[in-house]
Amino acid sequence: MAGQLIYVVGPSGSGKDSIIQALAEQTEVTVMRRVITREPDSIGEDADSVDIETFDQMEAEGKFSMSWRANGLSYGIPLSLDEHLQTGQVVVVNGSRKYCETLNDRYPDALVVLVTVDPSLLRQRLQQRNRETSLEIEHRLQRNALFEQTLLSNFSQWQLRFFMLDNSGELTQTIEQFHKKLAFHLRIPKTAHMG
């Protein structure tokens, strides 16, 4: 494929949505809108909400380039992803760490961006969202640490390119770091009108 896939992953509360939105405002990229099995009025990213029956039907009919399950929900990336890549676009996907092995098989030229956050700050962000109990949050943090170690180990075996992006500070600092790393890996500059 002529384009470039940027696959952004990280734990809940790491700020992936904010990072992707800021990147899209400053760079010539196409951000894929996800299909998710959740209520339309749920707080979070701007996505297409469908019920599980509709999602399963769409998946069975081959309407997704990617699909996975995580945190009790189903996620799908429309087939237009492949069309964008075939026309040479740089495409950003808010992805799942669990899907990385499949990504390695299906999109070996992808660039994975692993968003990380200091554990104490991540705990604070999860508490502020007020979606889980304190015990559930601690379990999530433990799973995240193990997941991250496993993923980094797998990256050394796979051929996928990746870099880590620390989002423990101000978002502006994270985005500046993102631009520098993208420029190094892909030679993607900011748009001229942005500072």
Coordinates of C-alpha atoms in Angstrom, one line a residue:
M1 CA 0.0 0.0 0.0
A2 CA 1.2 3.5 -0.9
G3 CA 0.1 5.2 2.3
Q4 CA 1.2 5.0 5.9
L5 CA -0.7 3.7 8.9
I6 CA -0.1 5.2 12.3
Y7 CA -1.5 3.0 15.0
V8 CA -1.9 4.6 18.4
V9 CA -2.3 2.4 21.4
G10 CA -2.2 2.8 25.2
P11 CA -4.1 2.3 28.4
S12 CA -7.5 3.9 29.1
G13 CA -6.8 7.3 30.6
S14 CA -3.6 7.8 28.7
G15 CA -5.1 10.6 26.5
K16 CA -5.0 8.9 23.1
D17 CA -8.1 10.8 21.9
S18 CA -6.7 14.2 22.8
I19 CA -3.4 13.4 21.2
I20 CA -5.0 12.2 18.0
Q21 CA -7.3 15.2 17.8
A22 CA -4.4 17.6 18.3
L23 CA -2.3 15.8 15.7
A24 CA -5.1 16.0 13.2
E25 CA -5.4 19.7 13.7
Q26 CA -1.7 20.3 13.0
T27 CA -0.8 17.6 10.4
E28 CA -2.1 16.4 7.1
V29 CA -3.5 13.0 8.3
T30 CA -6.7 11.1 8.1
V31 CA -8.2 10.0 11.4
M32 CA -10.4 6.9 11.2
R33 CA -13.8 7.1 12.9
R34 CA -14.4 3.9 14.9
V35 CA -17.6 1.9 15.2
I36 CA -18.2 0.9 18.8
T37 CA -20.9 -1.0 20.6
R38 CA -21.8 1.6 23.2
E39 CA -24.6 4.0 23.9
P40 CA -24.7 7.0 21.5
D41 CA -24.7 9.5 24.4
S42 CA -21.6 7.9 26.1
I43 CA -18.9 10.4 27.0
G44 CA -15.7 9.8 25.0
E45 CA -14.5 10.0 21.4
D46 CA -16.6 10.9 18.5
A47 CA -17.5 7.5 17.1
D48 CA -20.3 5.6 15.4
S49 CA -22.4 3.7 18.1
V50 CA -24.1 0.5 17.1
D51 CA -25.7 -2.4 19.1
I52 CA -23.9 -5.7 19.3
E53 CA -26.2 -7.4 16.7
T54 CA -25.5 -4.7 14.1
F55 CA -21.8 -4.8 14.8
D56 CA -21.6 -8.6 14.5
Q57 CA -23.5 -8.4 11.2
M58 CA -21.2 -5.7 9.8
E59 CA -18.2 -7.8 10.9
A60 CA -19.7 -11.0 9.2
E61 CA -20.3 -9.0 6.0
G62 CA -16.6 -7.9 5.9
K63 CA -17.3 -4.2 6.5
F64 CA -14.2 -3.7 8.7
S65 CA -10.6 -3.5 8.0
M66 CA -9.9 -4.3 11.6
S67 CA -12.1 -5.3 14.5
W68 CA -11.4 -6.4 18.1
R69 CA -13.0 -6.7 21.6
A70 CA -11.8 -4.9 24.7
N71 CA -13.3 -3.7 28.0
G72 CA -16.7 -5.3 27.2
L73 CA -17.1 -3.5 23.9
S74 CA -16.5 -4.3 20.2
Y75 CA -14.5 -1.9 18.0
G76 CA -14.4 -1.8 14.3
I77 CA -12.4 0.2 11.7
P78 CA -14.3 0.7 8.4
L79 CA -12.9 -0.7 5.1
S80 CA -12.2 2.9 4.0
L81 CA -9.0 2.5 5.9
D82 CA -7.5 0.4 3.1
E83 CA -8.9 2.8 0.5
H84 CA -7.1 5.7 2.2
L85 CA -3.9 3.8 2.3
Q86 CA -4.1 2.8 -1.3
T87 CA -4.4 6.4 -2.3
G88 CA -1.2 7.3 -0.4
Q89 CA -2.7 9.0 2.7
V90 CA -1.3 9.0 6.2
V91 CA -4.0 7.4 8.3
V92 CA -4.3 7.4 12.1
V93 CA -6.1 4.7 14.0
N94 CA -6.9 4.7 17.7
G95 CA -6.2 1.0 18.2
S96 CA -5.9 -1.8 20.7
R97 CA -2.8 -3.3 22.2
K98 CA -4.4 -6.7 21.9
Y99 CA -4.7 -6.3 18.1
C100 CA -1.0 -5.6 17.6
E101 CA -0.1 -9.2 16.7
T102 CA -2.8 -9.2 14.0
L103 CA -1.6 -5.8 12.9
N104 CA 1.9 -7.2 12.5
D105 CA 0.4 -9.8 10.1
R106 CA -2.0 -7.6 8.2
Y107 CA -0.2 -4.2 8.1
P108 CA 3.5 -4.9 8.5
D109 CA 4.5 -1.4 7.4
A110 CA 2.4 0.3 10.2
L111 CA 4.1 2.6 12.7
V112 CA 2.8 1.9 16.3
V113 CA 2.8 4.7 18.8
L114 CA 2.6 3.4 22.4
V115 CA 1.3 6.2 24.6
T116 CA 2.5 5.9 28.2
V117 CA 1.7 7.8 31.4
D118 CA 3.2 7.8 34.8
P119 CA 1.3 5.2 36.9
S120 CA 0.4 7.6 39.7
L121 CA -1.0 10.1 37.1
L122 CA -2.9 7.4 35.3
R123 CA -4.5 6.3 38.6
Q124 CA -5.5 9.9 39.2
R125 CA -7.1 10.2 35.7
L126 CA -9.0 7.0 36.1
Q127 CA -10.3 8.1 39.5
Q128 CA -11.5 11.4 38.0
R129 CA -13.5 9.5 35.3
N130 CA -15.4 7.8 38.1
R131 CA -16.2 4.7 36.0
E132 CA -14.6 2.1 38.2
T133 CA -14.0 1.3 41.8
S134 CA -10.6 1.8 43.5
L135 CA -10.0 -1.9 43.4
E136 CA -10.9 -2.1 39.7
I137 CA -8.5 0.8 39.0
E138 CA -5.7 -1.0 40.8
H139 CA -6.3 -4.2 38.9
R140 CA -6.3 -2.2 35.7
L141 CA -3.0 -0.5 36.5
Q142 CA -1.4 -3.9 37.3
R143 CA -2.7 -5.4 34.0
N144 CA -1.4 -2.3 32.1
A145 CA 2.1 -2.7 33.5
L146 CA 2.2 -6.4 32.5
F147 CA 0.6 -5.7 29.1
E148 CA 3.2 -3.0 28.4
Q149 CA 6.1 -5.3 29.2
T150 CA 4.7 -8.1 27.1
L151 CA 4.0 -5.7 24.2
L152 CA 7.6 -4.3 24.2
S153 CA 8.9 -7.9 24.3
N154 CA 6.8 -8.8 21.3
F155 CA 7.9 -5.7 19.4
S156 CA 11.4 -7.0 19.5
Q157 CA 10.3 -10.2 17.8
W158 CA 7.9 -8.6 15.3
Q159 CA 9.0 -6.4 12.4
L160 CA 6.7 -3.6 13.4
R161 CA 8.2 -0.2 13.9
F162 CA 7.2 1.6 17.0
F163 CA 8.0 4.4 19.4
M164 CA 6.9 5.3 22.9
L165 CA 5.1 8.6 23.6
D166 CA 5.1 9.9 27.2
N167 CA 1.9 11.8 28.0
S168 CA 2.6 12.5 31.7
G169 CA 3.1 16.2 31.1
E170 CA 1.2 19.0 29.3
L171 CA -0.5 18.0 26.0
T172 CA 1.4 20.6 24.1
Q173 CA 4.6 19.0 25.1
T174 CA 3.3 15.5 24.1
I175 CA 2.3 16.8 20.7
E176 CA 5.6 18.5 20.1
Q177 CA 7.3 15.2 21.0
F178 CA 4.9 13.4 18.6
H179 CA 5.8 15.7 15.8
K180 CA 9.5 15.2 16.3
K181 CA 9.2 11.4 16.3
L182 CA 7.0 11.4 13.3
A183 CA 9.4 13.6 11.4
F184 CA 12.2 11.2 12.3
H185 CA 10.3 8.0 11.4
L186 CA 8.2 9.2 8.5
R187 CA 9.3 12.6 7.5
I188 CA 5.9 14.1 8.2
P189 CA 6.1 17.8 8.8
K190 CA 3.5 20.0 10.6
T191 CA 1.2 22.0 8.2
A192 CA 2.7 25.3 7.4
H193 CA 0.2 27.5 9.2
M194 CA 0.8 25.8 12.5
G195 CA 3.4 26.9 15.0

